[in-house]
Coordinates of C-alpha atoms and ligand atoms in Angstrom, one line a residue:
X25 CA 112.2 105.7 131.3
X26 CA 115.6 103.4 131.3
X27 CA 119.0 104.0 131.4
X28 CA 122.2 101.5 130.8
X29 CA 124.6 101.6 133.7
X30 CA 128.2 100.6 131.8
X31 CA 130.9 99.2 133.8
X32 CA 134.0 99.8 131.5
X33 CA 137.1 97.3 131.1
X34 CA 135.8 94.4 129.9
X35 CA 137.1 92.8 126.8
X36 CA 134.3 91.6 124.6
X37 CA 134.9 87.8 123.6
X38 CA 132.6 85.3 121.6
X39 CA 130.3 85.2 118.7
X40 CA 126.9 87.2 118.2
X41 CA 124.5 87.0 115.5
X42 CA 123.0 90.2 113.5
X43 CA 119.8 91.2 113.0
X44 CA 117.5 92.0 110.3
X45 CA 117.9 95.3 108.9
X46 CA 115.6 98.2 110.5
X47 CA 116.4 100.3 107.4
X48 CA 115.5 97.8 105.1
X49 CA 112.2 96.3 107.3
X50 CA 110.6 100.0 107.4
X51 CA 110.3 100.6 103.7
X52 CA 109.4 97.1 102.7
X53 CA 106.6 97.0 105.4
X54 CA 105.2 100.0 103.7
X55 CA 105.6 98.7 100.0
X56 CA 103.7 95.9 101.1
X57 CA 100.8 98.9 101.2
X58 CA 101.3 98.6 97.3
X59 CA 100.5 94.7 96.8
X60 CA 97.6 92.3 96.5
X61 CA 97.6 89.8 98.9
X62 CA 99.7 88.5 101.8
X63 CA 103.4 90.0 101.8
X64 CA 105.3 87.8 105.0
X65 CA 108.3 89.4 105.9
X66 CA 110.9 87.3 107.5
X67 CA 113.8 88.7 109.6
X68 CA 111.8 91.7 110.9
X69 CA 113.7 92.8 113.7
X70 CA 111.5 93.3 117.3
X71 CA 111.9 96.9 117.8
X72 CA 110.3 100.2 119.1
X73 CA 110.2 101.3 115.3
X74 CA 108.3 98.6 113.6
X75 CA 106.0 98.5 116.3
X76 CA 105.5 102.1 115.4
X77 CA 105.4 101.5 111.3
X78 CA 103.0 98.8 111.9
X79 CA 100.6 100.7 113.8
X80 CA 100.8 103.2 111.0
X81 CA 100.2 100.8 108.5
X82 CA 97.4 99.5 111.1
X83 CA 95.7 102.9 110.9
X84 CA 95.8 102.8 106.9
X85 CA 93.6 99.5 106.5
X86 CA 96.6 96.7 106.6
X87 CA 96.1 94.0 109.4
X88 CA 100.0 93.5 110.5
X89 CA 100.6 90.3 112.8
X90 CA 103.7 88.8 114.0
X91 CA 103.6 84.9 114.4
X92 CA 105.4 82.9 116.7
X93 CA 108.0 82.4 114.3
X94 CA 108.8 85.6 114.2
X95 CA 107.3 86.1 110.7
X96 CA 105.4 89.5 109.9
X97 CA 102.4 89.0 108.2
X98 CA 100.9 92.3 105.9
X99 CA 97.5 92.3 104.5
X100 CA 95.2 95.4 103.4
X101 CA 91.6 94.7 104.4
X102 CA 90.7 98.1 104.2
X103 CA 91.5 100.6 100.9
X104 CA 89.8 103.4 102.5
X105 CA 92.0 105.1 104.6
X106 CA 94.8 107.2 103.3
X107 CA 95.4 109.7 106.5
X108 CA 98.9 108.8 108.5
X109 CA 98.4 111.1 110.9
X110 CA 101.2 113.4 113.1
X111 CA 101.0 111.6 116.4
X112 CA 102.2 108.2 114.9
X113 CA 104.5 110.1 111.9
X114 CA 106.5 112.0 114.5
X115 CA 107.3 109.1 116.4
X116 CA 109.7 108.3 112.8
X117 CA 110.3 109.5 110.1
X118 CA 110.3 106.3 108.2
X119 CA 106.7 106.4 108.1
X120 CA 106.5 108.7 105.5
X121 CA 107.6 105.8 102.9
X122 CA 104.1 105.4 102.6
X123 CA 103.2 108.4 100.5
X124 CA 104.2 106.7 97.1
X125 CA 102.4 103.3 97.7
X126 CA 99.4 105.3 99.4
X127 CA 99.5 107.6 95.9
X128 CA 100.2 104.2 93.7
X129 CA 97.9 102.4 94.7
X130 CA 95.1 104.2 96.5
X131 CA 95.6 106.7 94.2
X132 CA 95.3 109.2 97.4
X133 CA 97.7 110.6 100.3
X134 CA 97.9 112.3 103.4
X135 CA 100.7 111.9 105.7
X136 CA 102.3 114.2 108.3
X137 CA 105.4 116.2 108.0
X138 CA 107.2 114.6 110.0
X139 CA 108.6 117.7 112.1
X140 CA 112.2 118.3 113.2
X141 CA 115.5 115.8 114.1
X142 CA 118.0 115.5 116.3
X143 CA 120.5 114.6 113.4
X144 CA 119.8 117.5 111.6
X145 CA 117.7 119.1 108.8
X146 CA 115.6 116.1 106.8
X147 CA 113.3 117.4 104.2
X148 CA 111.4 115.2 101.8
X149 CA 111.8 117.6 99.1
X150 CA 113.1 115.5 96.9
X151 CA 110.3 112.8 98.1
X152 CA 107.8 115.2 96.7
X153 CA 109.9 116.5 93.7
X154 CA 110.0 112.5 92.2
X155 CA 106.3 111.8 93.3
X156 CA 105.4 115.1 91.8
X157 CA 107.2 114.0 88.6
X158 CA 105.6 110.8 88.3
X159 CA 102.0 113.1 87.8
X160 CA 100.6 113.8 91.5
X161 CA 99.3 116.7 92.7
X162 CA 100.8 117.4 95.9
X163 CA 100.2 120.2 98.4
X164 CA 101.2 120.9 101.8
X165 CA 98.8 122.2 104.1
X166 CA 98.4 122.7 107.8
X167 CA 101.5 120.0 108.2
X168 CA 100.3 117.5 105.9
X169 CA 101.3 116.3 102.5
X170 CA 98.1 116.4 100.6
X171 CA 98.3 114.5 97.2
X172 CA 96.3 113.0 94.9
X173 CA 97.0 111.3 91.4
X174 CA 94.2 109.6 89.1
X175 CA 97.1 108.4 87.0
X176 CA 100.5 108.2 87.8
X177 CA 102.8 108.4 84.7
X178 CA 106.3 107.3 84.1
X179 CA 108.7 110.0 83.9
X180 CA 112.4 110.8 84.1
X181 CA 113.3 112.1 87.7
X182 CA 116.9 113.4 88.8
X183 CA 116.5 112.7 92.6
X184 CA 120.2 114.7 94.0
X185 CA 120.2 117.0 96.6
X186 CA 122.7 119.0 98.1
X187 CA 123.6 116.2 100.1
X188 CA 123.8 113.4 97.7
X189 CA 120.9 110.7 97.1
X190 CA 118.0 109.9 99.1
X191 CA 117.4 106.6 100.6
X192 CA 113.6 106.6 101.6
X193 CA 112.8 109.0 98.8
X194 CA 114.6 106.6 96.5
X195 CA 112.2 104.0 98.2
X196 CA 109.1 106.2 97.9
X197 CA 109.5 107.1 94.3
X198 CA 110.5 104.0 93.1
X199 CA 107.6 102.0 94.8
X200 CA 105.3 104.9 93.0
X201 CA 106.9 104.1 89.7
X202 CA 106.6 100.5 89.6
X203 CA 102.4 101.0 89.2
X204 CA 102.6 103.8 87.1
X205 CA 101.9 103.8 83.4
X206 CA 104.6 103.8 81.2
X207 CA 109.1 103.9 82.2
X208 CA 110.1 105.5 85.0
X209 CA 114.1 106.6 85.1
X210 CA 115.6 108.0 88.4
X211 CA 118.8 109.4 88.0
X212 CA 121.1 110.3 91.1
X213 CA 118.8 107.0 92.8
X214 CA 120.2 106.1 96.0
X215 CA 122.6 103.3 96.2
X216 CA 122.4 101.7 99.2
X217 CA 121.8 98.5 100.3
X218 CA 118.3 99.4 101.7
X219 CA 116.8 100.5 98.5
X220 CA 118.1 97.1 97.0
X221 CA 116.5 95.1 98.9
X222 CA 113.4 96.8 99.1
X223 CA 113.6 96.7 94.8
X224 CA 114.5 93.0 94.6
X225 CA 111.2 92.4 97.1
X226 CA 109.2 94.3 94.4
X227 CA 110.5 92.7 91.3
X228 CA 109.8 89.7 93.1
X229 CA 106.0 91.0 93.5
X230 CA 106.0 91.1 89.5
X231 CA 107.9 94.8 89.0
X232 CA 109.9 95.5 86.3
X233 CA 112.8 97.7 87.6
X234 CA 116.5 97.6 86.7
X235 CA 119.9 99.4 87.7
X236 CA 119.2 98.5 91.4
X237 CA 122.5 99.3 93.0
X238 CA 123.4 101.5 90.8
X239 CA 122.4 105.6 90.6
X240 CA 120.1 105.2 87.5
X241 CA 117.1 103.3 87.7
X242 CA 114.5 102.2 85.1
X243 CA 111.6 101.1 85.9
X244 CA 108.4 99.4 83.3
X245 CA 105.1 100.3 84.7
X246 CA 103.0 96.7 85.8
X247 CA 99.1 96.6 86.8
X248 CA 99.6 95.3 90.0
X249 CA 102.1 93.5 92.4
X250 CA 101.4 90.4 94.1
X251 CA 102.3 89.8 97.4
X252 CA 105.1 87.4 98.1
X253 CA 107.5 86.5 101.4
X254 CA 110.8 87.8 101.6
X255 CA 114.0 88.0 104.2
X256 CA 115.3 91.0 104.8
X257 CA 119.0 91.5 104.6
X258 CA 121.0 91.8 107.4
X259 CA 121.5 94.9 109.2
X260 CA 124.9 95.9 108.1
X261 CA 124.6 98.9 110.8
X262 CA 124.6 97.1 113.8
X263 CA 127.7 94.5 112.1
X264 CA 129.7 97.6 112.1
X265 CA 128.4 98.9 115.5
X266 CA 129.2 95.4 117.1
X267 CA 132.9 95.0 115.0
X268 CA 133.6 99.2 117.2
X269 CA 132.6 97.5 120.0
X270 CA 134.9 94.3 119.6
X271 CA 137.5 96.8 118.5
X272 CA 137.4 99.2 121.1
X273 CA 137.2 96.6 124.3
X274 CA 140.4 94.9 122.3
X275 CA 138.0 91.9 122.2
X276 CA 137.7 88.9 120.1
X277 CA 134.1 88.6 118.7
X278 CA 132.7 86.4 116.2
X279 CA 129.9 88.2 113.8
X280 CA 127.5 85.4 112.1
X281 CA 124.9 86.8 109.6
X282 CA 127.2 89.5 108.1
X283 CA 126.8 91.0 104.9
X284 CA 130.4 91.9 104.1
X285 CA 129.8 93.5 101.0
X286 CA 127.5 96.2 102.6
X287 CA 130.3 97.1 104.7
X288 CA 133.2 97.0 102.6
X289 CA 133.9 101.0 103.4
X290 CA 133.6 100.4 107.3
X291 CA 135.6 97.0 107.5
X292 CA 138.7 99.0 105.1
X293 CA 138.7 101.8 107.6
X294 CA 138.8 99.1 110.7
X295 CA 141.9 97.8 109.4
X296 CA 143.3 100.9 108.7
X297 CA 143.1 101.7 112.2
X298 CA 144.4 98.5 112.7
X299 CA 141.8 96.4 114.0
X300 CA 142.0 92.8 112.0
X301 CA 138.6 91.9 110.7
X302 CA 139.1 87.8 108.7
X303 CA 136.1 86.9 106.8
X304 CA 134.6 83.5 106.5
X305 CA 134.0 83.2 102.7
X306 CA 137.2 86.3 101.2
X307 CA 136.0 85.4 97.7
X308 CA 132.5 86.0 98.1
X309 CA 131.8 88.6 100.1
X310 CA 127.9 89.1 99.2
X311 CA 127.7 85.5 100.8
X312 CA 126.1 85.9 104.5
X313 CA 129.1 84.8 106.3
X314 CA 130.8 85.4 109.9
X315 CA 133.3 87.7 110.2
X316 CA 135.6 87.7 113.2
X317 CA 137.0 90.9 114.4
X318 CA 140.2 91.1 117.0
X319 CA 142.6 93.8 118.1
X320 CA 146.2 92.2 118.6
X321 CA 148.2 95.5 118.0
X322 CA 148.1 99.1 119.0
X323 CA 145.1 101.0 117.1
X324 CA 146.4 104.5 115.3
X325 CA 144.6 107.3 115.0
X326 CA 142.8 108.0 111.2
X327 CA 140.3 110.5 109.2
X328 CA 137.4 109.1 108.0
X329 CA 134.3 110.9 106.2
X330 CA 130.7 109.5 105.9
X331 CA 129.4 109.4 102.6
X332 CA 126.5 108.0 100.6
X333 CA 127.0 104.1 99.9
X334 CA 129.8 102.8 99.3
X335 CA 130.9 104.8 101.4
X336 CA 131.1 104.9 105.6
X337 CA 127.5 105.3 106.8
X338 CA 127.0 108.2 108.5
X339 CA 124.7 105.9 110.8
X340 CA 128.1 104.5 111.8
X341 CA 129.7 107.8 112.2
X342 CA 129.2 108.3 115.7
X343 CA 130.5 105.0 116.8
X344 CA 133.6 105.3 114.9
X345 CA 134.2 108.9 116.5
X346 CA 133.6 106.9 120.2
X347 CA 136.8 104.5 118.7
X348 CA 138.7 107.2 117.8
X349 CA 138.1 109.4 120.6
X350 CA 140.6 106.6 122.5
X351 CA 143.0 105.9 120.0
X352 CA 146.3 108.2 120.8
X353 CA 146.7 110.7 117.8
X354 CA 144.8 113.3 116.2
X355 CA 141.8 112.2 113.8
X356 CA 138.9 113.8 112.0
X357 CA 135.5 112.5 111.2
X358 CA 133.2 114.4 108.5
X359 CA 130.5 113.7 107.9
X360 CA 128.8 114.6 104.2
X361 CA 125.3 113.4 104.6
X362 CA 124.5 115.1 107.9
X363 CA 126.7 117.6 108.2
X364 CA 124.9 118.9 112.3
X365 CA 124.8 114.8 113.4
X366 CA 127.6 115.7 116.3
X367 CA 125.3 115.6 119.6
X368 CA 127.1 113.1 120.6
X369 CA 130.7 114.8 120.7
X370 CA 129.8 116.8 124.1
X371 CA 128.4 113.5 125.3
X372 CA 131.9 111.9 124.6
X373 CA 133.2 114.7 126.3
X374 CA 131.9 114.9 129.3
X375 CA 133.8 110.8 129.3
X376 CA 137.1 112.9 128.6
X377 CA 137.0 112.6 124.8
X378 CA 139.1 115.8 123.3
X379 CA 137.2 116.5 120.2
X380 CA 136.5 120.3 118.3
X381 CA 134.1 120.7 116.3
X382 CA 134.1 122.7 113.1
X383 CA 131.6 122.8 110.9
X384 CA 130.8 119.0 108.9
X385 CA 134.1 117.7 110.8
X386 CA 134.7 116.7 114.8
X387 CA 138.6 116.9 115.0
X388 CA 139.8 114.5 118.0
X389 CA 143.0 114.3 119.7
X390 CA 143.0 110.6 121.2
X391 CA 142.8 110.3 124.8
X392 CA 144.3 106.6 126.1
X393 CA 141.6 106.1 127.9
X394 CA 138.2 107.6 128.7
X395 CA 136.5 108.0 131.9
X396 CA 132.7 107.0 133.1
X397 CA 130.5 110.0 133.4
X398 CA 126.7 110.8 132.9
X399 CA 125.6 110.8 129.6
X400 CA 122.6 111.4 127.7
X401 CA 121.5 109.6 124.5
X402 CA 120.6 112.2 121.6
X403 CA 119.7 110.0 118.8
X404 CA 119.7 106.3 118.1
X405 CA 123.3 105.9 116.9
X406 CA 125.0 108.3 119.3
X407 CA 122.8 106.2 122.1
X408 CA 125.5 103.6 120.5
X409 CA 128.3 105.5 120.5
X410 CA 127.8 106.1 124.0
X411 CA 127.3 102.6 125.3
X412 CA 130.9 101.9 123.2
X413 CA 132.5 104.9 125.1
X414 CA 131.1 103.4 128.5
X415 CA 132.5 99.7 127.5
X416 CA 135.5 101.3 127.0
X417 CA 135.9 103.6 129.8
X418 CA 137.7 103.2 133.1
X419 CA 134.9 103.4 135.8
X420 CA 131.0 103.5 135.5
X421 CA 128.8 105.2 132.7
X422 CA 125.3 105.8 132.7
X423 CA 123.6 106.3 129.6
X424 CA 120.2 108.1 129.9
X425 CA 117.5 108.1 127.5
X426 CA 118.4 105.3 126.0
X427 CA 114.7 104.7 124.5
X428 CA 116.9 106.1 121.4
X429 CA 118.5 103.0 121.3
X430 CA 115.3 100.7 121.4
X431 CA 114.4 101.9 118.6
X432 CA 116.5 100.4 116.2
X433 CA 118.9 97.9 118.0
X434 CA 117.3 94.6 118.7
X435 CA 118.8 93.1 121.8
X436 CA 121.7 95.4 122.0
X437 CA 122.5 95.1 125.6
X438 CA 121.8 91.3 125.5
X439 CA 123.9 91.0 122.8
X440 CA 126.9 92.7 124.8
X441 CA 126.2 90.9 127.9
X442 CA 126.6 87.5 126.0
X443 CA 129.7 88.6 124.7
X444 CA 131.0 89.6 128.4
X445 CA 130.2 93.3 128.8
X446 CA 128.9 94.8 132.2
X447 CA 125.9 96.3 130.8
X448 CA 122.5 97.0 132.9
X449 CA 119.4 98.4 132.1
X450 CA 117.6 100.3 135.2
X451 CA 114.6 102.6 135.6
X452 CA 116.3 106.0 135.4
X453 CA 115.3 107.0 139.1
X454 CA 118.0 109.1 141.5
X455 CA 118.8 105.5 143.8
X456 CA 119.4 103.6 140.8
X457 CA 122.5 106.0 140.0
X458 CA 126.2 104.3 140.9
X459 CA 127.7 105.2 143.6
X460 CA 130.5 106.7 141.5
X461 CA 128.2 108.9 140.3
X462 CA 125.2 109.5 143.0
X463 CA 125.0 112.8 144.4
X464 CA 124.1 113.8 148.1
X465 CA 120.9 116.0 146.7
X466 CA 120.1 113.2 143.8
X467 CA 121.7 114.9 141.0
X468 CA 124.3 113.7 138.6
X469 CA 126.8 116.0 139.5
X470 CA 129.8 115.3 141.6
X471 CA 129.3 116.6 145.2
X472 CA 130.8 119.7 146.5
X473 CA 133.3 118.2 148.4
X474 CA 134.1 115.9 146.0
X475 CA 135.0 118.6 143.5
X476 CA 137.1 120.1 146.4
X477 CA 139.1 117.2 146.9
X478 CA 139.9 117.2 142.7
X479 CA 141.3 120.4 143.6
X480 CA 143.1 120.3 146.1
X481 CA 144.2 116.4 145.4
X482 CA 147.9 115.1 146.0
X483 CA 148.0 114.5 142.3
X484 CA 148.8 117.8 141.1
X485 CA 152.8 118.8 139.6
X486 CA 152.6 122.6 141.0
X487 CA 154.8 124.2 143.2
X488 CA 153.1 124.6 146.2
X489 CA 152.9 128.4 145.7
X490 CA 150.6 128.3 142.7
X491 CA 148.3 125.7 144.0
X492 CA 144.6 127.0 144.1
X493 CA 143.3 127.8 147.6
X494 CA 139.6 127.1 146.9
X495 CA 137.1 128.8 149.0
X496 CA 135.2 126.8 151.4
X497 CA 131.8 127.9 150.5
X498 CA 129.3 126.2 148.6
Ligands
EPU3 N1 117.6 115.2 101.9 C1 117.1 116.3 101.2 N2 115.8 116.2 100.7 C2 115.1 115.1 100.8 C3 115.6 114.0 101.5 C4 116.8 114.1 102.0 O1 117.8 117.3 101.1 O2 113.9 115.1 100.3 C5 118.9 115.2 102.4 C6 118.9 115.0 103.9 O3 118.7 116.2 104.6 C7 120.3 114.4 104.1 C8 120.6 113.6 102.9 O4 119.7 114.1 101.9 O5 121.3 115.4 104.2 C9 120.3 112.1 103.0 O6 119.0 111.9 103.6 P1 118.2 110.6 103.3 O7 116.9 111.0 102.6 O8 119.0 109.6 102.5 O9 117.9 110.0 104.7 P2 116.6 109.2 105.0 O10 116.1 108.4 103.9 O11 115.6 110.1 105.7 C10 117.8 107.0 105.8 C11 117.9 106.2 107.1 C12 118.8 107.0 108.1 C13 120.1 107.3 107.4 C14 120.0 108.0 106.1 C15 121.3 108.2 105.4 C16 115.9 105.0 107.1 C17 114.6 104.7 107.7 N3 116.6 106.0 107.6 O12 117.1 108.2 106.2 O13 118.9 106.2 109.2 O14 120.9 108.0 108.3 O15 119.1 107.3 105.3 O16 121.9 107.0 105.1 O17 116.3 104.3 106.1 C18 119.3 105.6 111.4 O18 119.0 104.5 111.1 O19 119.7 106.0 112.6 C19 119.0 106.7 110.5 C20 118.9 108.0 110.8

């Protein structure tokens, strides 16, 4: 396993370029399950999950090859096979986009729950309730979604939740809908970008469906879809990850392949803090443009909650809370679509960060400046939030676990490095840890006497009668 060691202080300067979208390259590789022919995908970023997604398409008959141009290349040779099974599934949960093209095309489906998260509770209910709509019969049994359909039939579908709209079961059911006989509507459809995208590669393909962007979809039933190449958008998760960074090092950093419009929400909230974001084309903001982000003020401390799109993502959530955690003043981040994703506020902790938690919101009161520590990666965007903290933070950070981040952040750490951050990935071994942090019996924690000395330090305002007298034993 790796880990990042962070050396904090370094003010990110120069211009970086975005990758494709890993939200959006995960349910178009599986909608390509639904077409004849080739489907080339273009802008696929290299990461841990679309290695995984294409050896799950791999195991359902699709021969998936990257070129040297970078171009993924998705062709079914075999119909047959129609069992994702739990040992690739639980490696992401993105896999399970293949139910509806598995049921719309194969007419057949048996995919893996995909077992718990570290962000929270994420049923496919409403997956099932849409697919189960559109005419399959769906069981679950053992830990597998069973279902089968000899027909699938338009239908009207209402796919809320208590939590808003669902992005991969928007995906799911409207890739099902586009083969299936008859109109399809899907009320409550998620918004986001993501879903968009993967629509406009299907109407390219010959589908018929309309409202995309919108919460209301209609969708006209076509015999088949033909396979065609497409770019993926850019991922508008790692703009706003990079644009934190740039803001939180009080850098100067150039953004190229930006998709403003997809983060209209995140940019607002920027400036409120105070962070001045200038874009390249103003007037046309769903233009792929650069974006260049600066700090030349003091930040101020702001609330902000994660919603469904439009608003903030709550994949951006953590990263803002790193920001915030160092701007002086009290803020509170909520977050509505994962209302448990706070693992990493006793990561940000452990760097100094003063944050409470109660229930959907993280209440911080702004520390000026946060201090390298040990940290351990929960998820993919508090991995994030964590390598922010440590570029921010006075001393060394060590970021284990950081496989998270792999998995959906192409180049990250290269990306940083080019922009000036002390950034190093190392095998997570007990003599790879910093000095600042390496322990006498290979541990993370601060030695014994090293905890003595905190205590008994010069830098403490008591009179000398109340100063602790700590006992010399270990
Ligand atoms: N929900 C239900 N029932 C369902 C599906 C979802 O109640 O059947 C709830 C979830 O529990 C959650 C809310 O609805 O509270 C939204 O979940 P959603 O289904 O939209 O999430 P998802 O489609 O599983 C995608 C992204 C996530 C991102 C969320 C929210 C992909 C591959 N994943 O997940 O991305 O956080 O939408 O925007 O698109 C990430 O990239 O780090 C990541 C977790």
């Amino acid at each position: 396993m790796d880990m990042f060691i962070v050396r904090g202080g370094e003010r990110l300067f120069g211009s970086v370029t975005v990758s494709g979208a890993k939200n959006s390259a995960l349910p178009l590789m599986a909608a390509a399950l639904a077409c004849e022919g080739e489907t080339t995908l273009s802008s696929i970023p290299n990461l841990v999950d679309v290695t995984t997604q294409s050896r799950v398409l791999g195991s359902l008959g699709m021969d998936v090859q990257r070129d040297e141009s970078g171009l993924l290349h998705l062709k079914t040779v075999d119909e047959s096979a129609c069992i994702a099974d739990y040992d690739l599934v639980r490696r992401m949960r993105a896999s399970v986009c293949v139910l509806g093209p598995l049921l719309a095309k194969r007419r057949m489906a048996c995919v893996s729950l995909p077992g718990g998260c570290n962000i929270g509770d994420r049923p496919i209910d409403l997956h099932l309730k849409g697919l189960a709509a559109l005419g399959a019969q769906i069981r679950v049994d053992r830990g597998y979604v069973i279902a089968r359909a000899d027909r699938l039939r338009g239908a009207n579908i209402f796919l809320g939740g208590a939590f808003g709209s669902t992005v991969t079961g928007t995906c799911n059911v409207m890739i099902a809908a586009t083969l299936a006989e008859g109109t399809t509507t899907i009320e409550s459809a998620a918004c986001e970008p993501e879903v968009v995208d993967v629509g406009n590669f299907l109407n390219a393909c010959g589908a018929r469906i309309e409202g995309l962007g919108t919460p209301f979809l209609k969708i006209e039933g076509v015999e088949r879809l033909q396979a065609v190449e497409h770019e993926v958008i850019p991922d508008r998760i790692e703009a706003a990850t990079l644009m934190i960074a740039a803001a939180m090092t009080g850098g100067d950093v150039q953004l190229n392949e930006v998709r403003p419009d997809h983060i209209t929400a995140v940019m607002e909230k920027l400036r409120e803090i105070g962070v001045t974001i200038q874009l390249e084309y103003p007037q046309q903001p769903e233009r792929r443009q650069s974006v260049w982000v600066k700090v030349t003020q003091p930040l101020k401390s702001v609330d902000c909650i994660a919603l469904p799109y439009p608003g903030i993502p709550t994949d951006v959530q953590a990263q803002l809370m790193s920001l915030l955690a160092c701007v002086p003043g009290i803020s509170i981040v909520t977050d509505k679509v994962f209302p448990d994703r706070f693992m990493h506020a006793s990561e940000l902790a452990r760097m100094g960060a003063k944050i409470r938690r109660e229930s959907a919101s993280a209440i911080l009161n702004g520390v000026s400046r946060l201090s390298g520590a040990c940290v351990m990666a929960s998820d993919l965007r508090a991995s994030a939030a964590l390598v922010l903290a440590g570029l921010a933070a006075e001393g060394e950070t060590v970021i284990r676990r950081i496989y998270h981040l792999d998995r959906g952040y192409e180049c990250l750490e290269e990306k940083l490095i080019a922009l000036g951050a002390n950034v190093q990935r190392v095998k997570d071994e007990p003599e790879n840890m910093p000095e600042s942090l390496k322990l006498t019996d290979g541990e993370e924690r601060p030695t014994y006497s090293e905890l003595l000395d905190a205590l008994t330090g010069p830098h403490w305002n008591l009179n000398p009668s109340e100063k602790p007298t700590p006992s010399a034993e270990g």
